[in-house]
XYZ file of C-alpha atoms in Angstrom:
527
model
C 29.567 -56.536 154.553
C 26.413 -54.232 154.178
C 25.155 -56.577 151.541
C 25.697 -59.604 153.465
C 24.324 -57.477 156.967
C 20.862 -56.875 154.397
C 20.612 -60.484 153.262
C 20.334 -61.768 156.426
C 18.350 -59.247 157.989
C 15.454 -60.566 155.231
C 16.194 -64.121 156.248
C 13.130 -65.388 157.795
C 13.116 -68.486 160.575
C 10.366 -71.091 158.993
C 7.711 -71.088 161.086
C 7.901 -74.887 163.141
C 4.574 -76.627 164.451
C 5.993 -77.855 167.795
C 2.935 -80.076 168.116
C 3.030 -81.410 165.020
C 6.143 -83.102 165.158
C 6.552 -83.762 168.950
C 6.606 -87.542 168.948
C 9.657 -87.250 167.092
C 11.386 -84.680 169.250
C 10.767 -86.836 172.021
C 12.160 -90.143 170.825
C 15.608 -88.296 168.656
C 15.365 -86.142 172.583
C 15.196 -89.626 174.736
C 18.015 -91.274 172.134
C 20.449 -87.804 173.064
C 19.917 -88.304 176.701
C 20.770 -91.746 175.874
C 23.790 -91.616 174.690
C 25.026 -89.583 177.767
C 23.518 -92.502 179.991
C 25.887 -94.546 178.090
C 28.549 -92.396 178.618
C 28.859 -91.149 182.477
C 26.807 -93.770 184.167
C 28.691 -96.861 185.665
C 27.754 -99.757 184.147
C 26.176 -101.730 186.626
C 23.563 -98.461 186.469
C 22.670 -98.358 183.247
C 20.423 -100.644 182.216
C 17.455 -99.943 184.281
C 18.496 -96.386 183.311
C 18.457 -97.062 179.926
C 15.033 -99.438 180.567
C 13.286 -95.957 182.246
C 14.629 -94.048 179.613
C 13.013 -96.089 176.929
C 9.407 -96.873 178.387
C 9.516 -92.822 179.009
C 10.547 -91.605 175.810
C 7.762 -94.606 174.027
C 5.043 -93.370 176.295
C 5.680 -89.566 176.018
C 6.072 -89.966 171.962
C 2.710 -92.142 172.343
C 1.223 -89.331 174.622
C 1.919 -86.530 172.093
C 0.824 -88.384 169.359
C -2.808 -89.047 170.898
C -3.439 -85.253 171.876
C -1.710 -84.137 167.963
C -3.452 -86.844 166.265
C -7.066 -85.945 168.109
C -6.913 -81.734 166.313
C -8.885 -81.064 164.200
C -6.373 -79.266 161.656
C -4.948 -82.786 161.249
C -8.142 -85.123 161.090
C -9.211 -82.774 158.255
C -6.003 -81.749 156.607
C -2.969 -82.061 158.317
C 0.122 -79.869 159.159
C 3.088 -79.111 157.103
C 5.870 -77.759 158.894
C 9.715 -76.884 159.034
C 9.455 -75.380 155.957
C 7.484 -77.925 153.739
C 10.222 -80.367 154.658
C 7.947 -82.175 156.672
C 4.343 -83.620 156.485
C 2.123 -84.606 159.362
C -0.976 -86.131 157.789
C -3.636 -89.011 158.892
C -1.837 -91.742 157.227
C 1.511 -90.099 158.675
C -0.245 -90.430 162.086
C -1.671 -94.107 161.425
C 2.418 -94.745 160.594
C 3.735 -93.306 163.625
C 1.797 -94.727 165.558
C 2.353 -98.320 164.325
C 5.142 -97.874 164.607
C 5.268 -96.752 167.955
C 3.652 -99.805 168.950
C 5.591 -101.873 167.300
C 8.655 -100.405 169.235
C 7.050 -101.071 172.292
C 7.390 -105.014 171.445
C 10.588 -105.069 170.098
C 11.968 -103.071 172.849
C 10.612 -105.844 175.467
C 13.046 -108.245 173.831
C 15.981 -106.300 173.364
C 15.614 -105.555 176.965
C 15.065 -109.138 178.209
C 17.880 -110.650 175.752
C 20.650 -107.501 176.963
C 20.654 -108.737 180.002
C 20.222 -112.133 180.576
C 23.076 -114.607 180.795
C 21.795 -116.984 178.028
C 20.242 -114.490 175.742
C 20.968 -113.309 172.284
C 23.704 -110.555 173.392
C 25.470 -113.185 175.782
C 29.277 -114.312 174.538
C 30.244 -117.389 173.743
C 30.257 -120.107 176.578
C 34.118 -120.306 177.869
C 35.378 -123.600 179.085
C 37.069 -124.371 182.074
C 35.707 -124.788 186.028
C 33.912 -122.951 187.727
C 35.732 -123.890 191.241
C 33.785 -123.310 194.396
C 30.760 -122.521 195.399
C 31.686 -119.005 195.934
C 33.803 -118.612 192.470
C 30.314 -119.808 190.750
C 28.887 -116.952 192.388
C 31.376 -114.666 191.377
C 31.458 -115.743 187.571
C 27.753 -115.807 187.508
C 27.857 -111.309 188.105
C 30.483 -110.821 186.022
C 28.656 -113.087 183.364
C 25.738 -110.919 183.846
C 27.875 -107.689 184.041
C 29.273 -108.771 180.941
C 25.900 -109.160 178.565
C 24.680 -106.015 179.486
C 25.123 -104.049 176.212
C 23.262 -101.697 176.807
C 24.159 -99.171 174.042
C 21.292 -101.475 172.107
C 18.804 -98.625 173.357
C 20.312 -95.099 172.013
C 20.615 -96.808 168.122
C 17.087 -98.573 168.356
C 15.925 -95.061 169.075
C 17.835 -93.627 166.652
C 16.845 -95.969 164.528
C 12.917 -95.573 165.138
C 13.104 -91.205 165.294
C 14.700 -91.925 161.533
C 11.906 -94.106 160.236
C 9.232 -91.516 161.833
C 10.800 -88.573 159.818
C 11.085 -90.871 156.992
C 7.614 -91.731 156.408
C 6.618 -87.866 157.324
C 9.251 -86.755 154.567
C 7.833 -84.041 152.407
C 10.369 -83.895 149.856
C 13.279 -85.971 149.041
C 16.688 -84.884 150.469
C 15.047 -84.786 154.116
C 13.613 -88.491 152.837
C 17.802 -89.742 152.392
C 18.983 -87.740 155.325
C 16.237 -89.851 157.562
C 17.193 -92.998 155.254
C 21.005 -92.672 156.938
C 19.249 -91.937 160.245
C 17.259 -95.125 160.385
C 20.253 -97.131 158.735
C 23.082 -96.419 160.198
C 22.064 -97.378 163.538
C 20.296 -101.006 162.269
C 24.300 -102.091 160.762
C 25.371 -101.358 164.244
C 22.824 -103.311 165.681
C 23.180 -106.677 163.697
C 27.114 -106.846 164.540
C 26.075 -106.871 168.497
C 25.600 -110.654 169.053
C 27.675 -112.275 171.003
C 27.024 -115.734 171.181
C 27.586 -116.228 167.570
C 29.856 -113.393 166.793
C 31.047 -114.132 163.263
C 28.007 -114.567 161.945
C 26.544 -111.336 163.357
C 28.838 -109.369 162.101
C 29.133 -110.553 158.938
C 25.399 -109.973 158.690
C 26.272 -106.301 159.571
C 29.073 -105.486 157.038
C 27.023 -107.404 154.150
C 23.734 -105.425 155.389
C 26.328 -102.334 155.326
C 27.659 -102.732 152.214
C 24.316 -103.417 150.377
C 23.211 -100.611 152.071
C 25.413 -98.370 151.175
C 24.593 -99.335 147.328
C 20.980 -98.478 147.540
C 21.836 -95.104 149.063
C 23.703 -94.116 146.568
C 21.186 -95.161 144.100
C 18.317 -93.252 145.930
C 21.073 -90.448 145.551
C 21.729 -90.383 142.172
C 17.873 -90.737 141.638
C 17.251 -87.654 143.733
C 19.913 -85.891 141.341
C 18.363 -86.762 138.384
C 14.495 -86.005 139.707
C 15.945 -82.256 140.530
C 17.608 -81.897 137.359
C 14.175 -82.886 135.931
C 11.732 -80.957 137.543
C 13.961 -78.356 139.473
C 13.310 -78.948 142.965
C 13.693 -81.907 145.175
C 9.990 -81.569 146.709
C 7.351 -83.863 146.320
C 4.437 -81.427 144.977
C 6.766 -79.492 142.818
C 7.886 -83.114 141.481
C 4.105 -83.987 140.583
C 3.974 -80.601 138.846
C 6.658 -81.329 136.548
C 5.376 -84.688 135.826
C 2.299 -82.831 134.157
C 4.707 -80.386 131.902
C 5.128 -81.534 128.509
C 8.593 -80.039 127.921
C 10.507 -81.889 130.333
C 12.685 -84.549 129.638
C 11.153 -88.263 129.754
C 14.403 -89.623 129.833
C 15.931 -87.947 133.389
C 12.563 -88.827 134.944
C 12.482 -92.509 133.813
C 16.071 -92.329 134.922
C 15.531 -90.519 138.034
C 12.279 -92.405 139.538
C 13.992 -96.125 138.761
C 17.132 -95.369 140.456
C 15.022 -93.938 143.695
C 13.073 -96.763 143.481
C 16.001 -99.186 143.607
C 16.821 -97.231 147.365
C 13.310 -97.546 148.710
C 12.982 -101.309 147.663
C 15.975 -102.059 148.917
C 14.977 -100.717 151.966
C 11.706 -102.633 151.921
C 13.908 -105.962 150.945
C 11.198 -106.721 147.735
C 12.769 -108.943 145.351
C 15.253 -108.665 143.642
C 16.696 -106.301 145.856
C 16.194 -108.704 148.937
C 19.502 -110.199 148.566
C 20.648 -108.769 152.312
C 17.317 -110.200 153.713
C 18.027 -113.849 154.583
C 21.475 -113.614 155.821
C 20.930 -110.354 158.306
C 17.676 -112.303 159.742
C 19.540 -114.707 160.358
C 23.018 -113.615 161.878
C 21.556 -110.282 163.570
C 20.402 -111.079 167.459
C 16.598 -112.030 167.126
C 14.937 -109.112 169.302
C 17.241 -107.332 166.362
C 15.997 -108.917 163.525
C 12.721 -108.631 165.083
C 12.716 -105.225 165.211
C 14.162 -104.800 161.734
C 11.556 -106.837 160.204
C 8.170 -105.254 161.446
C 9.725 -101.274 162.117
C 11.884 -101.170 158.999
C 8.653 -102.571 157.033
C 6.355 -100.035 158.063
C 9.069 -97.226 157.495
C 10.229 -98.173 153.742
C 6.655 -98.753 152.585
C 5.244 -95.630 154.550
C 7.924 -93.984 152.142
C 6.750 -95.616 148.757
C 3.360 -94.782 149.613
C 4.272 -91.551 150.141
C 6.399 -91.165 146.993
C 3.900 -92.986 144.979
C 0.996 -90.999 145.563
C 2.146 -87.579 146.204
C 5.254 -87.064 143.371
C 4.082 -89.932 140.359
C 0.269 -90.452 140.744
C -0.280 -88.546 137.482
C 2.839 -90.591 136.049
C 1.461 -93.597 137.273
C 0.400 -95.292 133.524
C 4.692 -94.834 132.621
C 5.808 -97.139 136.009
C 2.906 -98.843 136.964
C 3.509 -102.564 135.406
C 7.157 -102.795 135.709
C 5.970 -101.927 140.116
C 3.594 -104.678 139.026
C 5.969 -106.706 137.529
C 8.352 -106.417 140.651
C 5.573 -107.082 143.262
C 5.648 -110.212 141.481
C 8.776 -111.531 141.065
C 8.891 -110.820 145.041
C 5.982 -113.159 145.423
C 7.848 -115.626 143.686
C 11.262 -115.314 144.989
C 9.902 -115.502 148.738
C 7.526 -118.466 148.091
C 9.618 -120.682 146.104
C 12.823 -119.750 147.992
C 11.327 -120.131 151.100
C 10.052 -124.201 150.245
C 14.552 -124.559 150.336
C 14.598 -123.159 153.846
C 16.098 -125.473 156.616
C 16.358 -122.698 159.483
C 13.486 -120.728 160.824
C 14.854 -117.537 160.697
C 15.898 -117.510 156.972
C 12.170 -118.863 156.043
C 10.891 -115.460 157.909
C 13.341 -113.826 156.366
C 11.532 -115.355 152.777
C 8.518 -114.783 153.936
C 9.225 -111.463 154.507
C 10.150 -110.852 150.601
C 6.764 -112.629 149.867
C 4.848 -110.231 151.881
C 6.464 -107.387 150.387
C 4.984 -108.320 146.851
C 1.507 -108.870 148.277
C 2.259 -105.072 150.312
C 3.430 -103.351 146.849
C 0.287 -104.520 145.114
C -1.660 -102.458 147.869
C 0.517 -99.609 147.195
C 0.432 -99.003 143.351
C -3.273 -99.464 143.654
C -2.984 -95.499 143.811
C -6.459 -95.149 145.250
C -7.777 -94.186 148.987
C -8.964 -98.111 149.660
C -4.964 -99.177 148.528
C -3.716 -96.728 150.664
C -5.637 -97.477 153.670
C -5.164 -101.097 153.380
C -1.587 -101.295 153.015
C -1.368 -99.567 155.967
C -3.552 -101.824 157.882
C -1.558 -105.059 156.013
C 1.899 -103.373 157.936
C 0.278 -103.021 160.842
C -0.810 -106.456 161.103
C 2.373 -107.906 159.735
C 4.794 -105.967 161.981
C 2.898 -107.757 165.249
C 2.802 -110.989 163.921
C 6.322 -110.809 163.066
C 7.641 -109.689 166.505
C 5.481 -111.946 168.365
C 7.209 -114.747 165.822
C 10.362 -114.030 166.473
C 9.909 -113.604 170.407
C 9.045 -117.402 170.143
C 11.952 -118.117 167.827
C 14.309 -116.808 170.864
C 12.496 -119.403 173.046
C 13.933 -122.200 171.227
C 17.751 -123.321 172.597
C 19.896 -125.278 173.366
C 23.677 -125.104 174.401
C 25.288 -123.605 171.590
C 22.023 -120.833 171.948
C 18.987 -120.237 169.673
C 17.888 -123.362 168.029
C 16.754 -122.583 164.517
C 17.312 -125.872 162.653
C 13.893 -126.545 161.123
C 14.987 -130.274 162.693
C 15.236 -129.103 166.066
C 11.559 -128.176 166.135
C 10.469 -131.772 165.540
C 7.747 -132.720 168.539
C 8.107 -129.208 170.060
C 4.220 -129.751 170.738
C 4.917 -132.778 173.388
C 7.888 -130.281 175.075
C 6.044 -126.934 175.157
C 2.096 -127.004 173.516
C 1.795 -123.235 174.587
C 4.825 -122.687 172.687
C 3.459 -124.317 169.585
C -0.166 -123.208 169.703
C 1.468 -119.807 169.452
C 3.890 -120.197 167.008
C 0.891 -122.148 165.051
C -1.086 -118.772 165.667
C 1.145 -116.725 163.998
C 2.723 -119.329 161.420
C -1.210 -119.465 160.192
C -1.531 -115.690 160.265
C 1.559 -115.277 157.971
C -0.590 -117.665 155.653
C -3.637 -115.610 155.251
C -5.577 -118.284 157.538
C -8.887 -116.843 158.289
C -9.975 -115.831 161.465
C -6.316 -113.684 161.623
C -4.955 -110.491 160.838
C -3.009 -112.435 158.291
C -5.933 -113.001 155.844
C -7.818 -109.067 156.533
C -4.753 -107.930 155.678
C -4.486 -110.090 152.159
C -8.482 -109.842 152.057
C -8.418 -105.568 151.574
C -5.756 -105.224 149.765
C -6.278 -107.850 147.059
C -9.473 -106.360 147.421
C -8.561 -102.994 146.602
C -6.172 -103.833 143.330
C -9.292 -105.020 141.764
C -11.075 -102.372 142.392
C -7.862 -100.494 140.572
C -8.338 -102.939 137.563
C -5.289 -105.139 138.043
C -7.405 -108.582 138.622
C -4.491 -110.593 136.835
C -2.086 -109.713 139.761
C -4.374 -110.619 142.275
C -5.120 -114.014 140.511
C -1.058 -114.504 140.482
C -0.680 -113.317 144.139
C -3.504 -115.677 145.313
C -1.569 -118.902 143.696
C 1.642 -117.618 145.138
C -0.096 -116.854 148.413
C -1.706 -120.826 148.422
C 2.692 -121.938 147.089
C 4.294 -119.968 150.440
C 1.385 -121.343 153.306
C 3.046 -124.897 152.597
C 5.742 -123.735 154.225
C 4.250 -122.136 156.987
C 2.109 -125.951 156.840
C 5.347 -127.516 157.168
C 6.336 -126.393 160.474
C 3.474 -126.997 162.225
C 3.192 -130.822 160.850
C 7.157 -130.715 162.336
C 5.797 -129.561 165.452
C 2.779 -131.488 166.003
C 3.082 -135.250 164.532
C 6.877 -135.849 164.697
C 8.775 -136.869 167.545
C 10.988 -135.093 169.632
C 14.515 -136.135 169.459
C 16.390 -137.234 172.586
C 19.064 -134.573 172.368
C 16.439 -131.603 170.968
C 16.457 -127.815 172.803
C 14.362 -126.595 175.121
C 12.083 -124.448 175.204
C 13.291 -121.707 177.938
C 10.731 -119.908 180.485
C 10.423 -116.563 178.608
C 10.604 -113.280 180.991
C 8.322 -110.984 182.034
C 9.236 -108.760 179.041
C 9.310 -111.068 176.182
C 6.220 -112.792 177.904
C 4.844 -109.482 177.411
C 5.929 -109.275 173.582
C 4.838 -112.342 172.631
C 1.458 -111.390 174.109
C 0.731 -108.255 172.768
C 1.926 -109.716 168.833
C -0.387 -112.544 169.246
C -3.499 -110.659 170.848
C -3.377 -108.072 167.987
C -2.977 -110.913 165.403
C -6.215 -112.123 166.774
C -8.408 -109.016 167.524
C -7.192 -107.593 163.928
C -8.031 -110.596 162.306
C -11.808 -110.893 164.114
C -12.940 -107.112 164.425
C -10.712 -105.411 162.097
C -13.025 -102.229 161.671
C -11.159 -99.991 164.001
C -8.200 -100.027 162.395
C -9.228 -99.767 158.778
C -11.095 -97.195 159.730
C -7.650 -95.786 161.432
C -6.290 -96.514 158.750
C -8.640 -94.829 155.879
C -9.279 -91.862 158.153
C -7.583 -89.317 155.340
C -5.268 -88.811 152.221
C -1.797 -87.349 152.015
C -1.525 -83.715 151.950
C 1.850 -81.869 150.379
């Protein structure tokens, strides 16, 4: 007991920089608080709880950020805290705060779809009468009563304080425990649509079960990188990578089998095989938020692990990374010609842009760094905004997302399409968008690192997937409108408000993109 009474006694508490890390604290604080809304409020209270909640928590996190992110200490050099566990750096700060705002929009559609009658959380239309006059009333508030599912606001928060630690994550174990932070939530999330319930969940269990594969792999890689270098932190990981006594074969072993989680994660072929079919059965203001949030988290990670554990390791991994980032290219361009529904062509798309995104990041210099970061920032907007008009699209069986359906949607809604055109053309690498800055710095940047070749591939794979994007616009613009097609619904205030904010970033990013690169390439990662 006196030996025990001793040991403790020297324990020391780490010392914790409350600053530091207060955006986080507020949004795992507001997802808490959450929960209890969920649980003790009446249900008829709780979304505009929930709504308060939300906007609160986003605005507070936001707050904190601006008066952290401002000091000097982490302008110059950043803050590592809780022990070394956790890294609060410039490009940590660019990160969180993309992703912040990239929150903000995909919280305006979760809250306009979990609550109105038509929307993507609705249930299936039941048949029978309606009676009177008075019994239409009547079905009309329970109908509404009934879509309210609201406990869509403690996972996305959840969900959004795990892919803040992630990309913060100074060494590797507090890396998986934020991987199951951010995940867990997201499988519950893609079962909760109603209106087409089978499909939604099946997206969920195969998005589970996937999921649960790469996590194991990023497990076993952790394993081997600590049996390898002794310690699961990033610096002391880079250290070993410089001894010449270790052994080659558990880090070859290790790194490939972490890699295998984190590109999972960031759905770059061939690990996007979960992609396609969870963009497509999840609710959209889901998928939306999956798309530009879980984007920004994964590759914040592989930057991360990239530069700060295997820079000086970099000539053993960097052309099979290369090699990948192409094959992703390839599987989202050509794949994505096949596509006959809109939301499995993003879903493509998406694998496409995450082979132009890992070119940036084994570039292993300052410019790749800073201009993969701006490339997820301006890819996360346009892909909210894109799927905000997506969920505009119905007709009586829901969201319309039949390529077909979209024929003539110019002659039923041209603000609809000039938008959609927007961002279809951004997604392209148009000029004039935040699409083609994005492409511009970071091809520009891997020649800089001397891979030319891979740019030359990415730019004929880049001019392969904008016929696609092409396609839909000719669809909507100079093809008639068939009798029976959807409509296009009057958005609300909220996902009017989405839409908005996607498509004005898409443009003022793609015209005067100096504020954010220079964001963006503000500072290095510090360990």
């Amino acid at each position: 007991m006196t030996t025990i009474l001793a040991q403790v006694e020297r324990l020391t508490v780490p010392e914790i920089d409350y600053g530091a890390v207060a955006p986080v604290l507020v949004i795992l604080g507001a997802a808490c608080v959450s929960v209890l809304l969920e649980a003790f409020l009446p249900k008829q209270s709780r979304w505009p709880a929930q709504v308060v909640l939300t906007v609160l928590a986003l605005a507070g996190a936001a707050g904190a950020l601006i008066v952290h992110g401002g000091a000097a200490d982490t302008v110059d050099r950043g803050v590592v805290t809780f022990s070394g566990a956790i890294a609060v750096d410039p490009p940590v700060v660019f990160l969180w705060g993309t992703l912040l705002l990239l929150a903000v929009g995909s919280l305006l559609l979760i809250a306009d779809r979990s609550v109105e009658p038509g929307g993507a959380f609705a249930p299936e239309p039941q048949a029978g009468g309606q009676g009177g006059g008075g019994g239409a009333v009547a079905t009309r508030a329970r109908a509404v009563a009934s879509v309210m599912q609201t406990e869509v606001f403690p996972l996305t928060l959840f969900a959004l304080g795990g892919m803040m630690v992630f990309v913060a994550a100074n060494d590797l174990l507090t890396m998986f425990i934020a991987l199951e932070v951010l995940s867990l939530p997201l499988y519950l999330l893609c079962g909760l649509g109603r209106r087409r319930r089978l499909l939604s969940q099946e997206a969920a269990v195969k998005y589970f079960l996937l999921g649960a594969f790469a996590s194991a792999f990023f497990l076993y890689g952790v394993a081997l990188l600590y049996g390898y270098s002794g310690s699961v932190k990033l610096v002391d990981i880079a250290a070993a990578t410089a001894a010449t006594d270790r052994s080659d074969t558990l880090l070859y072993a290790g790194f490939g089998l972490l890699v295998v989680g984190l590109l999972f994660k960031a759905s770059v072929g061939p690990f996007h095989a979960w992609t396609p079919d969870v963009y497509q059965g999840a609710p959209t203001p889901v998928t939306a938020f999956m798309a530009a949030c879980t984007k920004v988290a994964a590759f914040g990670g592989i930057l991360r692990v990239l530069h700060v554990a295997f820079q000086g390791s970099s000539w053993e991994w960097n052309v099979v990374l290369a090699v990948l980032a192409g094959v992703s290219m390839v599987i989202g361009a050509v794949l994505g010609l096949t596509q006959t529904d809109v939301k499995r062509m993003i879903a493509y798309s998406s694998v496409a842009h995450a082979g132009f995104l890992l070119v940036g990041a084994i570039a292993l210099t300052p410019e790749g760094l800073s201009a993969t970061m701006f490339y997820l920032a301006a890819y996360g907007f346009t892909t909210i905004a894109a799927f905000g008009v997506v969920s505009l699209v119905r007709n009586a069986d829901g969201e319309a997302t039949h390529l077909s359906q979209w024929a003539g949607l110019a002659k039923r809604s041209p603000i609809t399409a000039a938008v959609f055109t927007l961002l279809l053309l951004a997604l392209a690498g148009i000029p004039f968008t935040s699409g083609f800055i994005g492409k511009f710095v970071v091809f520009a940047a891997a020649i800089d690192a001397g891979m030319a070749p891979l740019v030359v591939f990415a730019l004929v794979v880049s001019a392969i997937a904008a016929f696609f994007y092409l396609r839909v616009i000719v669809l909507m613009y100079f093809s008639e409108p068939a009798a029976d097609g959807p409509t296009v619904t009057v958005p609300g205030a909220f996902t009017t408000a989405s839409i908005t904010l996607g498509a004005v970033i898409t443009l003022v990013l793609g015209v005067w993109p100096a504020f954010a690169l220079d964001w963006a390439g503000s500072g290095q990662f510090i360990f």
